[in-house]
PDB file of C-alpha atoms in Angstrom:
ATOM      1  CA  MET M   1      39.167  50.528  32.313  1.00 48.00           C
ATOM      2  CA  PRO M   2      42.974  50.657  32.769  1.00 58.00           C
ATOM      3  CA  LYS M   3      44.723  47.272  32.591  1.00 83.00           C
ATOM      4  CA  ILE M   4      45.943  47.454  36.208  1.00 86.00           C
ATOM      5  CA  GLU M   5      42.412  48.141  37.437  1.00 86.00           C
ATOM      6  CA  GLN M   6      41.228  45.145  35.401  1.00 87.00           C
ATOM      7  CA  ILE M   7      43.818  42.902  37.021  1.00 88.00           C
ATOM      8  CA  ALA M   8      42.874  44.117  40.515  1.00 89.00           C
ATOM      9  CA  THR M   9      39.152  43.648  39.803  1.00 90.00           C
ATOM     10  CA  VAL M  10      39.627  40.024  38.674  1.00 90.00           C
ATOM     11  CA  PHE M  11      41.694  39.293  41.805  1.00 91.00           C
ATOM     12  CA  THR M  12      39.051  40.878  44.048  1.00 92.00           C
ATOM     13  CA  LYS M  13      36.221  38.869  42.476  1.00 91.00           C
ATOM     14  CA  THR M  14      38.214  35.647  42.801  1.00 91.00           C
ATOM     15  CA  TRP M  15      39.446  36.032  46.379  1.00 92.00           C
ATOM     16  CA  GLN M  16      36.722  38.323  47.750  1.00 92.00           C
ATOM     17  CA  ARG M  17      39.330  40.923  48.816  1.00 92.00           C
ATOM     18  CA  PRO M  18      41.564  43.460  47.059  1.00 92.00           C
ATOM     19  CA  PRO M  19      45.193  42.463  46.393  1.00 92.00           C
ATOM     20  CA  THR M  20      47.986  43.712  48.582  1.00 92.00           C
ATOM     21  CA  ALA M  21      50.608  45.974  47.017  1.00 91.00           C
ATOM     22  CA  GLU M  22      52.988  43.015  46.777  1.00 91.00           C
ATOM     23  CA  GLU M  23      50.342  40.774  45.204  1.00 91.00           C
ATOM     24  CA  LEU M  24      49.380  43.473  42.703  1.00 90.00           C
ATOM     25  CA  LYS M  25      53.043  43.949  41.729  1.00 89.00           C
ATOM     26  CA  GLY M  26      53.336  40.183  41.169  1.00 91.00           C
ATOM     27  CA  LEU M  27      50.231  40.170  38.987  1.00 90.00           C
ATOM     28  CA  ILE M  28      51.500  43.127  36.944  1.00 89.00           C
ATOM     29  CA  ASP M  29      54.929  41.521  36.513  1.00 88.00           C
ATOM     30  CA  ASP M  30      53.259  38.321  35.292  1.00 89.00           C
ATOM     31  CA  GLN M  31      51.128  40.310  32.827  1.00 86.00           C
ATOM     32  CA  VAL M  32      54.223  42.072  31.482  1.00 87.00           C
ATOM     33  CA  LYS M  33      56.011  38.732  31.119  1.00 88.00           C
ATOM     34  CA  GLU M  34      53.024  37.228  29.281  1.00 87.00           C
ATOM     35  CA  GLU M  35      52.776  40.182  26.892  1.00 86.00           C
ATOM     36  CA  ILE M  36      56.488  40.076  26.046  1.00 87.00           C
ATOM     37  CA  LEU M  37      56.536  36.303  25.535  1.00 85.00           C
ATOM     38  CA  VAL M  38      53.393  36.382  23.365  1.00 85.00           C
ATOM     39  CA  ARG M  39      54.887  39.120  21.190  1.00 88.00           C
ATOM     40  CA  GLN M  40      58.139  37.150  20.907  1.00 87.00           C
ATOM     41  CA  ALA M  41      56.205  34.011  19.940  1.00 84.00           C
ATOM     42  CA  LEU M  42      54.296  35.934  17.252  1.00 84.00           C
ATOM     43  CA  GLU M  43      57.538  37.446  15.970  1.00 85.00           C
ATOM     44  CA  LEU M  44      58.964  33.940  15.615  1.00 82.00           C
ATOM     45  CA  LYS M  45      55.681  32.880  13.920  1.00 84.00           C
ATOM     46  CA  LEU M  46      55.146  30.141  16.498  1.00 82.00           C
ATOM     47  CA  ASP M  47      51.399  30.528  15.997  1.00 80.00           C
ATOM     48  CA  LYS M  48      51.621  29.309  12.409  1.00 82.00           C
ATOM     49  CA  ASP M  49      50.488  25.764  11.612  1.00 79.00           C
ATOM     50  CA  ASP M  50      49.945  24.965  15.290  1.00 83.00           C
ATOM     51  CA  THR M  51      46.923  22.662  15.604  1.00 86.00           C
ATOM     52  CA  VAL M  52      46.143  23.668  19.189  1.00 86.00           C
ATOM     53  CA  ILE M  53      46.219  27.386  18.403  1.00 84.00           C
ATOM     54  CA  ARG M  54      44.138  26.913  15.242  1.00 84.00           C
ATOM     55  CA  ARG M  55      41.490  25.005  17.176  1.00 87.00           C
ATOM     56  CA  ARG M  56      41.460  27.624  19.908  1.00 86.00           C
ATOM     57  CA  LEU M  57      40.970  30.442  17.388  1.00 83.00           C
ATOM     58  CA  ARG M  58      38.159  28.507  15.733  1.00 84.00           C
ATOM     59  CA  GLN M  59      36.533  27.979  19.143  1.00 85.00           C
ATOM     60  CA  LYS M  60      36.697  31.708  19.886  1.00 84.00           C
ATOM     61  CA  ILE M  61      34.912  32.565  16.628  1.00 81.00           C
ATOM     62  CA  GLU M  62      32.281  29.887  17.302  1.00 80.00           C
ATOM     63  CA  PHE M  63      31.885  31.243  20.831  1.00 81.00           C
ATOM     64  CA  LEU M  64      31.118  34.700  19.412  1.00 79.00           C
ATOM     65  CA  ASN M  65      28.447  33.165  17.181  1.00 75.00           C
ATOM     66  CA  ALA M  66      27.021  31.239  20.136  1.00 76.00           C
ATOM     67  CA  ALA M  67      26.879  34.393  22.263  1.00 77.00           C
ATOM     68  CA  ASP M  68      24.926  36.201  19.547  1.00 74.00           C
ATOM     69  CA  ALA M  69      22.468  33.303  19.318  1.00 73.00           C
ATOM     70  CA  GLU M  70      22.049  33.163  23.106  1.00 74.00           C
ATOM     71  CA  ALA M  71      21.060  36.835  23.066  1.00 77.00           C
ATOM     72  CA  LEU M  72      18.100  36.078  20.800  1.00 78.00           C
ATOM     73  CA  THR M  73      14.695  35.582  22.401  1.00 84.00           C
ATOM     74  CA  ALA M  74      12.009  33.541  20.669  1.00 86.00           C
ATOM     75  CA  THR M  75       8.348  34.420  20.805  1.00 90.00           C
ATOM     76  CA  ASP M  76       5.801  31.752  21.711  1.00 91.00           C
ATOM     77  CA  ALA M  77       4.692  31.720  18.079  1.00 93.00           C
ATOM     78  CA  GLU M  78       8.253  30.994  16.925  1.00 92.00           C
ATOM     79  CA  LEU M  79       8.666  28.244  19.509  1.00 93.00           C
ATOM     80  CA  ASP M  80       5.331  26.680  18.582  1.00 92.00           C
ATOM     81  CA  ALA M  81       6.305  26.700  14.905  1.00 94.00           C
ATOM     82  CA  PHE M  82       9.675  25.133  15.765  1.00 93.00           C
ATOM     83  CA  LEU M  83       7.962  22.428  17.827  1.00 93.00           C
ATOM     84  CA  LYS M  84       5.572  21.594  14.983  1.00 92.00           C
ATOM     85  CA  ALA M  85       8.433  21.481  12.487  1.00 93.00           C
ATOM     86  CA  ASN M  86      10.537  19.140  14.681  1.00 93.00           C
ATOM     87  CA  PRO M  87       8.083  16.843  16.507  1.00 91.00           C
ATOM     88  CA  ALA M  88      10.472  13.860  16.600  1.00 88.00           C
ATOM     89  CA  VAL M  89      12.955  15.846  18.725  1.00 90.00           C
ATOM     90  CA  PHE M  90      10.418  16.331  21.518  1.00 92.00           C
ATOM     91  CA  GLU M  91       8.255  13.220  21.235  1.00 89.00           C
ATOM     92  CA  ILE M  92       7.748  11.302  24.472  1.00 89.00           C
ATOM     93  CA  ASP M  93       8.550   7.650  23.937  1.00 89.00           C
ATOM     94  CA  PRO M  94       5.747   5.053  23.996  1.00 91.00           C
ATOM     95  CA  MET M  95       5.643   3.038  27.232  1.00 92.00           C
ATOM     96  CA  LEU M  96       4.635  -0.568  27.840  1.00 93.00           C
ATOM     97  CA  SER M  97       4.223  -2.905  30.776  1.00 95.00           C
ATOM     98  CA  PHE M  98       4.172  -6.643  30.191  1.00 95.00           C
ATOM     99  CA  GLN M  99       4.389 -10.154  31.599  1.00 93.00           C
ATOM    100  CA  GLN M 100       6.793 -12.625  30.063  1.00 94.00           C
ATOM    101  CA  ILE M 101       7.641 -16.305  30.018  1.00 91.00           C
ATOM    102  CA  VAL M 102      11.180 -17.009  28.846  1.00 91.00           C
ATOM    103  CA  LEU M 103      12.443 -20.139  27.097  1.00 90.00           C
ATOM    104  CA  ASP M 104      16.200 -20.669  27.096  1.00 88.00           C
ATOM    105  CA  GLY M 105      17.563 -21.530  23.636  1.00 82.00           C
ATOM    106  CA  GLN M 106      20.402 -23.676  24.991  1.00 82.00           C
ATOM    107  CA  ARG M 107      18.037 -25.758  27.074  1.00 84.00           C
ATOM    108  CA  HIS M 108      15.423 -26.380  24.379  1.00 85.00           C
ATOM    109  CA  GLY M 109      17.628 -26.505  21.303  1.00 84.00           C
ATOM    110  CA  GLU M 110      15.795 -27.092  18.024  1.00 83.00           C
ATOM    111  CA  ALA M 111      12.549 -27.856  19.880  1.00 87.00           C
ATOM    112  CA  ILE M 112      12.265 -24.328  21.284  1.00 90.00           C
ATOM    113  CA  GLU M 113       9.716 -23.086  18.718  1.00 89.00           C
ATOM    114  CA  GLN M 114       7.530 -26.158  19.229  1.00 89.00           C
ATOM    115  CA  ASN M 115       7.757 -25.887  23.019  1.00 90.00           C
ATOM    116  CA  ALA M 116       6.903 -22.186  22.915  1.00 90.00           C
ATOM    117  CA  ALA M 117       3.839 -22.924  20.775  1.00 91.00           C
ATOM    118  CA  ALA M 118       2.695 -25.594  23.243  1.00 90.00           C
ATOM    119  CA  ILE M 119       3.022 -23.224  26.213  1.00 89.00           C
ATOM    120  CA  LEU M 120       1.170 -20.481  24.328  1.00 90.00           C
ATOM    121  CA  GLU M 121      -1.679 -22.919  23.630  1.00 89.00           C
ATOM    122  CA  VAL M 122      -1.913 -23.662  27.349  1.00 88.00           C
ATOM    123  CA  LEU M 123      -2.014 -19.957  28.185  1.00 88.00           C
ATOM    124  CA  LEU M 124      -4.758 -19.270  25.661  1.00 88.00           C
ATOM    125  CA  SER M 125      -6.894 -22.301  26.447  1.00 87.00           C
ATOM    126  CA  GLN M 126      -6.461 -22.213  30.226  1.00 86.00           C
ATOM    127  CA  PRO M 127      -6.702 -18.594  31.418  1.00 84.00           C
ATOM    128  CA  ALA M 128      -6.267 -19.724  35.035  1.00 83.00           C
ATOM    129  CA  ALA M 129      -2.867 -21.313  34.328  1.00 83.00           C
ATOM    130  CA  ASP M 130      -0.044 -19.858  36.406  1.00 86.00           C
ATOM    131  CA  PRO M 131       2.586 -18.303  34.102  1.00 87.00           C
ATOM    132  CA  ALA M 132       5.225 -18.788  36.792  1.00 82.00           C
ATOM    133  CA  SER M 133       4.882 -22.552  36.435  1.00 84.00           C
ATOM    134  CA  LEU M 134       5.664 -22.403  32.710  1.00 86.00           C
ATOM    135  CA  GLY M 135       8.866 -21.583  30.901  1.00 83.00           C
ATOM    136  CA  ASP M 136      12.397 -21.617  32.321  1.00 84.00           C
ATOM    137  CA  ALA M 137      13.962 -20.080  35.398  1.00 83.00           C
ATOM    138  CA  SER M 138      15.479 -16.731  34.440  1.00 83.00           C
ATOM    139  CA  LEU M 139      17.098 -13.686  35.963  1.00 85.00           C
ATOM    140  CA  LEU M 140      14.712 -11.603  33.878  1.00 87.00           C
ATOM    141  CA  PRO M 141      11.684 -10.326  35.807  1.00 90.00           C
ATOM    142  CA  PRO M 142       8.387 -12.102  35.067  1.00 91.00           C
ATOM    143  CA  GLU M 143       6.705  -8.678  34.911  1.00 92.00           C
ATOM    144  CA  LEU M 144       7.957  -5.273  33.838  1.00 92.00           C
ATOM    145  CA  PRO M 145       6.193  -2.087  34.954  1.00 94.00           C
ATOM    146  CA  LEU M 146       5.601   0.747  32.500  1.00 93.00           C
ATOM    147  CA  THR M 147       8.904   1.199  30.705  1.00 92.00           C
ATOM    148  CA  SER M 148       9.826   3.301  27.696  1.00 92.00           C
ATOM    149  CA  LYS M 149      10.088   1.527  24.388  1.00 92.00           C
ATOM    150  CA  THR M 150      13.628   2.819  24.004  1.00 90.00           C
ATOM    151  CA  SER M 151      14.681   1.322  27.352  1.00 92.00           C
ATOM    152  CA  ILE M 152      13.066  -1.989  26.436  1.00 92.00           C
ATOM    153  CA  GLY M 153      15.009  -1.943  23.183  1.00 92.00           C
ATOM    154  CA  LYS M 154      18.278  -1.338  25.033  1.00 92.00           C
ATOM    155  CA  THR M 155      17.660  -4.364  27.275  1.00 91.00           C
ATOM    156  CA  PHE M 156      16.073  -6.849  24.883  1.00 92.00           C
ATOM    157  CA  GLY M 157      16.983  -5.449  21.443  1.00 92.00           C
ATOM    158  CA  ALA M 158      15.311  -3.003  19.068  1.00 91.00           C
ATOM    159  CA  ASP M 159      13.539  -5.770  17.116  1.00 91.00           C
ATOM    160  CA  PHE M 160      12.064  -7.142  20.350  1.00 93.00           C
ATOM    161  CA  ALA M 161      10.704  -3.687  21.275  1.00 92.00           C
ATOM    162  CA  GLU M 162       9.158  -3.265  17.831  1.00 91.00           C
ATOM    163  CA  GLU M 163       7.437  -6.649  18.011  1.00 91.00           C
ATOM    164  CA  LEU M 164       6.237  -5.925  21.539  1.00 90.00           C
ATOM    165  CA  ASP M 165       4.612  -2.706  20.359  1.00 87.00           C
ATOM    166  CA  LYS M 166       2.467  -4.691  17.896  1.00 89.00           C
ATOM    167  CA  ILE M 167       0.999  -7.101  20.462  1.00 91.00           C
ATOM    168  CA  PRO M 168      -2.609  -6.390  21.563  1.00 92.00           C
ATOM    169  CA  VAL M 169      -3.079  -5.526  25.231  1.00 93.00           C
ATOM    170  CA  GLY M 170      -4.310  -8.266  27.565  1.00 91.00           C
ATOM    171  CA  ARG M 171      -3.662 -11.355  25.434  1.00 91.00           C
ATOM    172  CA  TRP M 172      -0.715 -13.758  25.483  1.00 93.00           C
ATOM    173  CA  ALA M 173       1.200 -13.742  22.210  1.00 92.00           C
ATOM    174  CA  GLY M 174       4.536 -14.689  20.720  1.00 83.00           C
ATOM    175  CA  PRO M 175       7.037 -16.072  20.699  1.00 91.00           C
ATOM    176  CA  VAL M 176       9.201 -12.971  20.426  1.00 92.00           C
ATOM    177  CA  LYS M 177      12.931 -13.514  20.011  1.00 91.00           C
ATOM    178  CA  SER M 178      15.705 -11.776  21.952  1.00 91.00           C
ATOM    179  CA  ALA M 179      19.300 -12.522  22.884  1.00 88.00           C
ATOM    180  CA  PHE M 180      17.920 -14.240  26.004  1.00 90.00           C
ATOM    181  CA  GLY M 181      15.824 -16.762  24.081  1.00 89.00           C
ATOM    182  CA  LEU M 182      12.142 -16.848  23.115  1.00 91.00           C
ATOM    183  CA  HIS M 183       9.532 -14.885  25.055  1.00 93.00           C
ATOM    184  CA  LEU M 184       5.803 -15.374  25.379  1.00 93.00           C
ATOM    185  CA  ILE M 185       4.390 -11.932  26.086  1.00 93.00           C
ATOM    186  CA  ARG M 186       1.252 -10.472  27.589  1.00 93.00           C
ATOM    187  CA  VAL M 187       1.189  -6.682  27.271  1.00 94.00           C
ATOM    188  CA  THR M 188      -0.704  -5.356  30.292  1.00 94.00           C
ATOM    189  CA  GLU M 189      -0.653  -1.636  29.474  1.00 93.00           C
ATOM    190  CA  ARG M 190       0.407   0.592  26.601  1.00 93.00           C
ATOM    191  CA  VAL M 191       0.820   4.364  26.719  1.00 91.00           C
ATOM    192  CA  PRO M 192       1.214   5.750  23.184  1.00 89.00           C
ATOM    193  CA  GLY M 193       4.030   8.140  22.390  1.00 89.00           C
ATOM    194  CA  HIS M 194       3.033  11.757  21.889  1.00 89.00           C
ATOM    195  CA  VAL M 195       4.390  15.240  21.388  1.00 90.00           C
ATOM    196  CA  PRO M 196       3.669  17.416  24.447  1.00 91.00           C
ATOM    197  CA  ALA M 197       2.123  20.843  24.179  1.00 91.00           C
ATOM    198  CA  LEU M 198       4.472  23.822  24.155  1.00 93.00           C
ATOM    199  CA  ASN M 199       3.544  24.890  27.685  1.00 91.00           C
ATOM    200  CA  GLU M 200       4.739  21.493  28.991  1.00 91.00           C
ATOM    201  CA  ILE M 201       8.222  21.635  27.439  1.00 92.00           C
ATOM    202  CA  ARG M 202       8.810  25.317  26.735  1.00 92.00           C
ATOM    203  CA  ASP M 203      12.360  25.361  28.182  1.00 92.00           C
ATOM    204  CA  ALA M 204      13.432  22.351  26.108  1.00 93.00           C
ATOM    205  CA  VAL M 205      11.974  23.841  22.926  1.00 94.00           C
ATOM    206  CA  ALA M 206      13.632  27.195  23.636  1.00 92.00           C
ATOM    207  CA  ARG M 207      16.978  25.459  24.165  1.00 91.00           C
ATOM    208  CA  GLU M 208      16.746  23.558  20.872  1.00 92.00           C
ATOM    209  CA  TRP M 209      15.522  26.698  19.065  1.00 92.00           C
ATOM    210  CA  THR M 210      18.612  28.559  20.297  1.00 89.00           C
ATOM    211  CA  ASN M 211      20.872  25.697  19.172  1.00 89.00           C
ATOM    212  CA  ALA M 212      19.269  25.772  15.727  1.00 91.00           C
ATOM    213  CA  LYS M 213      19.666  29.559  15.522  1.00 88.00           C
ATOM    214  CA  ARG M 214      23.322  29.267  16.508  1.00 87.00           C
ATOM    215  CA  LYS M 215      23.929  26.719  13.727  1.00 88.00           C
ATOM    216  CA  GLU M 216      22.016  28.908  11.261  1.00 88.00           C
ATOM    217  CA  LEU M 217      24.065  31.957  12.273  1.00 85.00           C
ATOM    218  CA  GLU M 218      27.333  30.027  11.967  1.00 86.00           C
ATOM    219  CA  ASP M 219      26.390  28.790   8.493  1.00 87.00           C
ATOM    220  CA  GLN M 220      25.375  32.280   7.328  1.00 87.00           C
ATOM    221  CA  ARG M 221      28.562  33.917   8.576  1.00 85.00           C
ATOM    222  CA  PHE M 222      30.746  31.172   7.166  1.00 85.00           C
ATOM    223  CA  ALA M 223      29.031  31.486   3.788  1.00 88.00           C
ATOM    224  CA  VAL M 224      29.913  35.203   3.758  1.00 86.00           C
ATOM    225  CA  LEU M 225      33.537  34.472   4.703  1.00 83.00           C
ATOM    226  CA  LEU M 226      33.809  31.684   2.148  1.00 82.00           C
ATOM    227  CA  LYS M 227      33.056  34.162  -0.677  1.00 87.00           C
ATOM    228  CA  ARG M 228      36.281  35.980   0.186  1.00 87.00           C
ATOM    229  CA  TYR M 229      38.398  32.946  -0.656  1.00 80.00           C
ATOM    230  CA  VAL M 230      39.166  30.684  -3.585  1.00 84.00           C
ATOM    231  CA  VAL M 231      39.347  27.132  -2.266  1.00 76.00           C
ATOM    232  CA  ARG M 232      41.377  24.594  -4.180  1.00 80.00           C
ATOM    233  CA  ILE M 233      41.256  20.968  -3.079  1.00 75.00           C
ATOM    234  CA  GLU M 234      44.109  19.004  -4.599  1.00 74.00           C
ATOM    235  CA  SER M 235      43.787  15.247  -4.653  1.00 69.00           C
ATOM    236  CA  PRO M 236      46.853  13.190  -3.728  1.00 67.00           C
ATOM    237  CA  THR M 237      48.840  12.082  -6.756  1.00 64.00           C
ATOM    238  CA  GLY M 238      47.234   9.034  -8.276  1.00 55.00           C
ATOM    239  CA  ALA M 239      44.148   9.180  -6.070  1.00 51.00           C
ATOM    240  CA  GLY M 240      41.149   7.640  -7.737  1.00 52.00           C
ATOM    241  CA  ALA M 241      43.220   6.261 -10.563  1.00 50.00           C
ATOM    242  CA  GLY M 242      42.473   2.758 -11.717  1.00 49.00           C
ATOM    243  CA  PRO M 243      44.956  -0.111 -11.596  1.00 48.00           C
TER     244      PRO M 243
END
């Protein structure tokens, strides 16, 4: 396709109409100016040791690799094998719902552990006791609906979430420590984490498979290019030398 026709086609697709004669002349003049200035810049070696240009050239090569990977199509067998080899990538987080009674560390001071133990004894020995009448007033909700373990960890801390996941369902336990204080916990429901079947997450698996193929393709092509060069890495003078 002639260059002028290319320019006119791009304009037409952008503005949904062909360019006028004056507009086309302006576009051609701009293209001529760009070509001359680029050639002048190359003649002056302005492309050498320019970080922005180097990064752009690297991006263009990586884009070519990405395009080749995007053109690949995985079979169901390949996707299933990829899923089985990378279960942690696709695992659905465990979920828990729980009730909590919070004791404020500043309010209870050194007696907080003892006070928590006393409240837990009441909860275990008097099943009819109202949890709302125990513990301290708090902005934290007395009950949390089913929430992912990861989200719980983000709110209360990873250690809290791990301890919570060990508590049997339906029985008050604790105390469990968080940045908010000590918590007495009653887990009301637990949904274990699991890896879905391929037919449930096929698009996600296909996307990750393509990403892995792109990385594999990049590594293979770079390995071939690397063989064409001798790489010398010179340490700064005195680097690694003792006192």
